[in-house]
Amino acid sequence: MAVLSASPLQLVQSIPPVTRAFTLATVVTSLLYYWLWWTGDENFTAPYLVLVPGQSIFYPWTFVTSALVETGVIELLFTLLTIPASLRYLERLWGAAETLKFIVVTIGVSNIIAFGLNWIEYFVLRSPLFLYGQWYHGQMALQIGVLVAFTQLIPEHQVQLFGVLKARVKTLPMAYVTLSTVMCILGFQCPWIVIQFGWLVSWVWLRFYKKNSDAMGGSPTYGDRSETFALVAWFPPFVHKPITFLGNTVHGLATRFHLIPLGNADIEAGGYSQVPGGTRAEAERRRAMALKALDQRMAGGQTAPATRQASGSISGGSRPAAASNDDVAQQPAGAEAIDSTIKAEEQ
C-alpha cells in the first residue's frame, strides 16, 4: 500500500519543473475558463484569458497566457497527451531555462504575428469579425514547435500514429502545416493559422538563437547551422532556388542590423560549407574528446606491455617482444578508427 500511495507522488516529482508547472497551469486555466463560461451569459467573453485582437492591447499578458486555455475538452485532452511528454523530453536535453524560453518565444511571437495579421485584415476588409469575432487560444503553435524541435533532434525516428500509420518525425511538421493551410482555406483561420507562424518562429529560434550547452568550457554557441536543418530542407527541390534567394536576402538584412548572434554569419541557404557554424564547434569538441580517449588508450597500452615484459624477462621467453609488437600495431588501428569516426561526424 505504501508503494502504491507513493507512486503518483514519485511520478509527479520525476517531471522536470518547467514541464510540471506549464502542465498544471494549462489544466487550472482551462478549468477556470470552463467555469466562467458555464456561469456566464450568452454574451460571455474572456479577453483577459484568451487573445482577442480588438481588446488584447489592454491585456498584454494574453499574448502568452492564452495558450494555457483550451476551450474544448477534446482539445485539452489532446494537449495533455502530447505536450507534457514532449516538453519533458526537451527539458531533460536543454535544461529548464532554454525550455522556458522556447515555450515563451514560440507562443508569444506567433500570437503577436496573428494579432498583427488580424488588424491588417480589419483595415483591408473593414470587418469587425477580425477584431472581436476571432479568439486565439490553445497550444497549436507550441505543438508545431515541438515537432520542429524533434525534427532537429531525432529526424529519422519512426512514430506510429493511432496504432496504424507510421511516419518519420521529420515528415510530421509539414504535414501539420499542410493541415493548417487546408483549414485556413476552408475559412477556419482562427486558431489554425498560428500553426504556420509557430513553425516559422520555432525554426528561426532553434536555427539562430537557442543557446547550446558547451561541454568544453569555451564560448557558447547559438543555433543549429547544419545543412539538414536549413530552410530549404523543409521544401521540395523545385522551390529550392526561390527559397534560397529569399533566405539569403532576409539573412543578409538580419546580419547587417545585428539581429543574429555573433558567430552565425554564414549565409542562410542549403549547401554552404561542409562544417558550418555550430557544426564546426561541435566537430572540434568531438575531436578533442576523441584525442583524449586515444591518449588514455595509449597510456593503458604502454602500462600493459611493461607488465608483461617484466614477467617475460623472468621466464626468459621471447613472448614479451611479440606482445609489444601486437600492442603497437593495435594503437595506430585505434587512432585510425577514431580519426575516421571524426571525419564521418564532420561530413
XYZ file of C-alpha atoms in Angstrom:
347
model
C 0.000 0.000 0.000
C 2.845 2.369 0.804
C 4.382 1.761 -2.597
C 1.084 2.351 -4.391
C 0.387 5.544 -2.458
C 3.878 6.878 -3.172
C 3.860 6.111 -6.893
C 1.776 9.123 -8.061
C 3.915 11.477 -5.972
C 7.099 9.965 -7.356
C 5.708 10.296 -10.870
C 4.983 13.993 -10.357
C 8.392 14.596 -8.794
C 10.099 12.916 -11.742
C 8.639 15.511 -14.138
C 11.036 18.450 -14.734
C 9.931 21.749 -13.132
C 9.030 23.756 -16.245
C 7.014 20.891 -17.726
C 5.243 20.303 -14.416
C 4.371 23.982 -13.905
C 3.250 24.505 -17.508
C 1.006 21.438 -17.455
C -0.560 22.435 -14.130
C -1.160 25.979 -15.383
C -2.835 24.617 -18.528
C -5.227 22.445 -16.533
C -6.088 25.148 -13.984
C -6.574 27.934 -16.547
C -8.694 25.760 -18.842
C -10.906 24.670 -15.941
C -11.269 28.318 -14.902
C -12.400 29.184 -18.413
C -14.949 26.345 -18.380
C -16.343 27.535 -15.055
C -16.620 31.152 -16.249
C -18.291 30.024 -19.461
C -20.741 27.790 -17.552
C -21.724 30.547 -15.142
C -21.746 33.350 -17.736
C -24.482 34.511 -20.072
C -24.840 34.049 -23.821
C -22.584 37.060 -24.471
C -19.731 35.574 -22.468
C -16.264 36.877 -23.330
C -12.955 36.487 -21.563
C -10.418 38.865 -23.158
C -8.277 38.577 -20.033
C -7.805 34.831 -20.700
C -7.824 34.431 -24.497
C -6.313 36.625 -27.207
C -8.972 38.908 -28.720
C -7.210 41.155 -31.295
C -9.536 44.098 -30.655
C -9.032 44.041 -26.876
C -5.740 42.292 -26.128
C -3.801 45.540 -26.254
C -5.331 46.162 -22.820
C -4.448 42.633 -21.641
C -0.879 42.157 -22.948
C -0.236 39.021 -20.891
C -2.696 37.127 -23.090
C -0.123 37.043 -25.897
C 1.475 34.228 -23.877
C -1.106 33.048 -21.349
C -3.841 32.481 -23.960
C -2.013 29.247 -24.792
C -2.966 27.945 -21.351
C -6.656 27.997 -22.322
C -8.073 25.079 -24.274
C -11.710 25.995 -24.913
C -12.802 22.430 -25.710
C -12.481 19.241 -23.700
C -11.151 17.293 -26.692
C -8.544 19.993 -27.325
C -7.481 19.847 -23.682
C -7.164 16.057 -23.734
C -5.111 16.147 -26.945
C -2.815 18.786 -25.469
C -2.318 16.798 -22.269
C -1.477 13.695 -24.306
C 1.159 15.414 -26.435
C 2.707 18.479 -24.818
C 3.775 17.288 -21.315
C 5.613 14.224 -22.628
C 7.266 16.288 -25.363
C 8.359 19.078 -23.028
C 9.666 16.524 -20.548
C 11.933 15.094 -23.238
C 13.145 18.526 -24.361
C 13.687 19.849 -20.839
C 15.938 16.945 -19.958
C 18.056 17.732 -23.016
C 18.017 21.524 -22.924
C 17.504 22.382 -19.280
C 14.750 24.431 -17.655
C 15.868 27.882 -18.843
C 16.130 27.047 -22.548
C 12.869 25.101 -22.476
C 11.030 28.023 -20.880
C 12.476 30.445 -23.430
C 11.415 28.145 -26.253
C 7.841 27.992 -24.922
C 7.508 31.751 -24.410
C 9.072 32.704 -27.749
C 7.146 30.160 -29.822
C 3.783 31.058 -28.298
C 4.316 34.788 -27.795
C 5.772 35.688 -31.189
C 3.241 33.503 -33.026
C 0.371 35.280 -31.267
C 1.889 38.690 -31.988
C 2.027 37.843 -35.700
C -1.580 36.604 -35.608
C -2.605 39.797 -33.795
C -0.956 41.932 -36.481
C -2.484 39.888 -39.298
C -5.988 40.331 -37.898
C -5.552 44.091 -37.690
C -4.317 44.191 -41.299
C -7.343 42.167 -42.383
C -9.601 44.557 -40.485
C -8.124 47.626 -42.206
C -8.399 45.976 -45.637
C -11.828 44.339 -45.319
C -13.359 46.661 -42.696
C -14.937 43.713 -40.906
C -15.103 43.764 -37.075
C -15.036 39.967 -37.157
C -11.239 40.079 -37.311
C -11.048 42.161 -34.127
C -13.749 40.707 -31.916
C -15.009 37.513 -33.521
C -11.762 35.526 -33.534
C -10.253 34.353 -30.241
C -6.783 32.863 -30.314
C -6.131 30.232 -27.682
C -4.580 26.825 -27.154
C -1.195 25.322 -27.865
C -1.192 24.668 -31.603
C 1.842 26.935 -32.029
C 3.706 25.024 -29.333
C 2.679 21.684 -30.806
C 4.238 22.507 -34.175
C 7.243 23.990 -32.370
C 7.803 20.722 -30.539
C 7.622 18.831 -33.842
C 10.247 21.177 -35.299
C 12.486 20.536 -32.284
C 12.085 16.782 -32.683
C 12.934 17.112 -36.377
C 16.172 18.761 -35.325
C 16.989 16.163 -32.658
C 15.621 12.832 -33.929
C 14.606 13.328 -37.581
C 14.798 9.652 -38.565
C 12.880 8.324 -35.580
C 9.728 6.489 -36.645
C 6.452 7.004 -34.798
C 3.151 5.174 -35.065
C 0.008 7.295 -35.256
C -3.271 5.911 -33.918
C -1.753 2.434 -33.975
C -1.964 2.312 -37.773
C 0.016 4.987 -39.598
C 3.805 5.014 -39.431
C 5.801 8.134 -40.204
C 9.245 9.564 -39.615
C 9.481 12.523 -37.262
C 10.905 14.818 -39.946
C 7.712 14.473 -42.026
C 5.304 15.486 -39.255
C 5.833 19.290 -39.112
C 5.000 19.933 -42.758
C 2.042 17.552 -42.529
C 0.698 19.677 -39.660
C 1.399 22.875 -41.624
C -0.458 21.403 -44.608
C -3.454 20.648 -42.389
C -3.333 24.237 -41.152
C -3.302 25.542 -44.724
C -6.322 23.443 -45.675
C -8.283 24.590 -42.613
C -7.471 28.242 -43.331
C -8.623 27.870 -46.940
C -11.878 26.400 -45.647
C -12.385 29.528 -43.534
C -11.094 28.420 -40.138
C -8.294 30.941 -39.792
C -8.552 31.107 -36.015
C -6.721 29.405 -34.417
C -5.290 27.213 -37.215
C -3.162 29.983 -38.716
C -0.892 30.012 -35.650
C 0.445 26.595 -36.683
C 2.182 28.215 -39.643
C 3.523 31.038 -37.506
C 4.653 28.590 -34.826
C 6.544 26.524 -37.402
C 8.465 29.547 -38.675
C 9.113 31.090 -35.246
C 10.336 27.854 -33.667
C 12.612 27.130 -36.631
C 14.160 30.618 -36.511
C 14.719 30.294 -32.762
C 16.342 26.870 -32.994
C 18.331 27.821 -36.089
C 19.846 31.077 -34.820
C 19.099 31.929 -31.198
C 18.907 28.883 -28.953
C 21.929 28.769 -26.678
C 23.775 25.472 -26.847
C 25.481 23.964 -23.816
C 29.262 23.903 -24.139
C 30.873 20.854 -22.531
C 34.466 22.003 -23.213
C 34.139 25.257 -21.269
C 34.605 27.568 -24.283
C 32.397 30.370 -25.543
C 28.737 29.405 -26.013
C 27.331 28.735 -29.448
C 23.904 29.596 -30.733
C 21.546 27.755 -33.015
C 21.977 24.833 -35.348
C 23.696 25.738 -38.619
C 23.728 22.233 -40.090
C 22.620 21.777 -43.685
C 19.982 19.235 -42.700
C 18.208 21.937 -40.653
C 18.384 24.645 -43.316
C 15.254 26.407 -44.504
C 15.314 24.750 -47.926
C 15.329 21.311 -46.289
C 11.652 21.807 -45.437
C 10.587 22.255 -49.061
C 10.593 20.107 -52.213
C 13.532 20.568 -54.621
C 11.607 22.509 -57.278
C 11.221 25.520 -54.940
C 14.762 25.482 -53.535
C 16.009 28.354 -55.723
C 13.393 30.944 -54.720
C 13.542 29.826 -51.089
C 17.345 30.120 -51.139
C 17.154 33.615 -52.633
C 14.587 34.696 -50.052
C 16.603 33.161 -47.221
C 19.817 34.860 -48.369
C 18.088 38.232 -48.595
C 16.471 38.055 -45.159
C 19.616 36.645 -43.560
C 21.725 39.412 -45.106
C 19.441 42.105 -43.711
C 19.341 40.454 -40.284
C 23.135 40.238 -40.224
C 23.527 43.864 -41.304
C 21.302 45.054 -38.466
C 22.976 42.698 -35.948
C 19.797 40.731 -35.304
C 21.636 37.396 -35.296
C 24.064 36.387 -32.505
C 27.774 36.598 -33.252
C 29.301 33.560 -34.867
C 26.365 32.942 -37.173
C 27.497 34.948 -40.173
C 27.246 32.276 -42.840
C 24.548 32.661 -45.472
C 21.186 31.063 -44.815
C 20.682 28.619 -47.662
C 21.162 24.989 -48.491
C 24.636 23.858 -49.438
C 27.156 26.131 -47.749
C 30.371 24.895 -46.193
C 30.777 21.289 -45.154
C 31.090 22.173 -41.473
C 29.132 25.400 -40.828
C 28.906 27.439 -37.614
C 27.704 25.360 -34.696
C 28.556 22.122 -36.515
C 32.195 23.187 -36.720
C 32.303 23.850 -32.991
C 30.654 20.506 -32.312
C 33.209 18.771 -34.555
C 36.047 20.417 -32.634
C 34.594 19.220 -29.337
C 34.276 15.694 -30.664
C 37.841 15.817 -31.967
C 39.139 16.902 -28.564
C 37.203 14.128 -26.815
C 38.449 11.548 -29.331
C 42.064 12.633 -28.885
C 41.672 12.427 -25.119
C 40.265 8.903 -25.430
C 43.173 7.974 -27.715
C 45.698 9.289 -25.189
C 44.077 7.233 -22.442
C 44.123 4.130 -24.637
C 47.797 4.624 -25.482
C 48.673 5.201 -21.825
C 46.875 1.982 -20.886
C 48.600 0.157 -23.742
C 52.033 1.248 -22.530
C 51.368 0.023 -18.993
C 50.213 -3.453 -20.043
C 53.271 -4.312 -22.221
C 55.592 -3.152 -19.443
C 53.949 -5.573 -17.013
C 54.077 -8.442 -19.479
C 57.693 -7.655 -20.345
C 58.718 -7.801 -16.686
C 57.078 -11.201 -16.230
C 58.523 -12.446 -19.512
C 62.076 -11.476 -18.603
C 61.912 -13.754 -15.578
C 60.865 -16.740 -17.652
C 63.456 -15.883 -20.289
C 60.956 -16.342 -23.178
C 60.514 -14.210 -26.299
C 56.773 -13.623 -25.813
C 57.068 -10.062 -24.399
C 58.532 -8.754 -27.621
C 55.728 -10.303 -29.636
C 53.127 -8.888 -27.285
C 54.666 -5.431 -27.524
C 54.640 -5.575 -31.279
C 50.966 -6.581 -31.254
C 50.063 -3.709 -28.939
C 51.972 -1.207 -31.042
C 50.179 -2.498 -34.111
C 46.824 -2.122 -32.393
C 47.380 1.504 -31.338
C 47.544 3.009 -34.835
C 44.477 0.968 -35.740
C 42.591 2.553 -32.841
C 43.793 6.015 -33.854
C 42.785 5.313 -37.440
C 39.278 4.253 -36.330
C 38.803 7.355 -34.196
C 40.048 9.615 -36.989
C 37.628 8.027 -39.451
C 34.802 8.493 -36.935
C 35.642 12.194 -36.614
C 35.636 12.632 -40.387
C 32.289 10.900 -40.652
C 30.803 13.180 -37.978
C 32.099 16.290 -39.773
C 30.550 15.181 -43.050
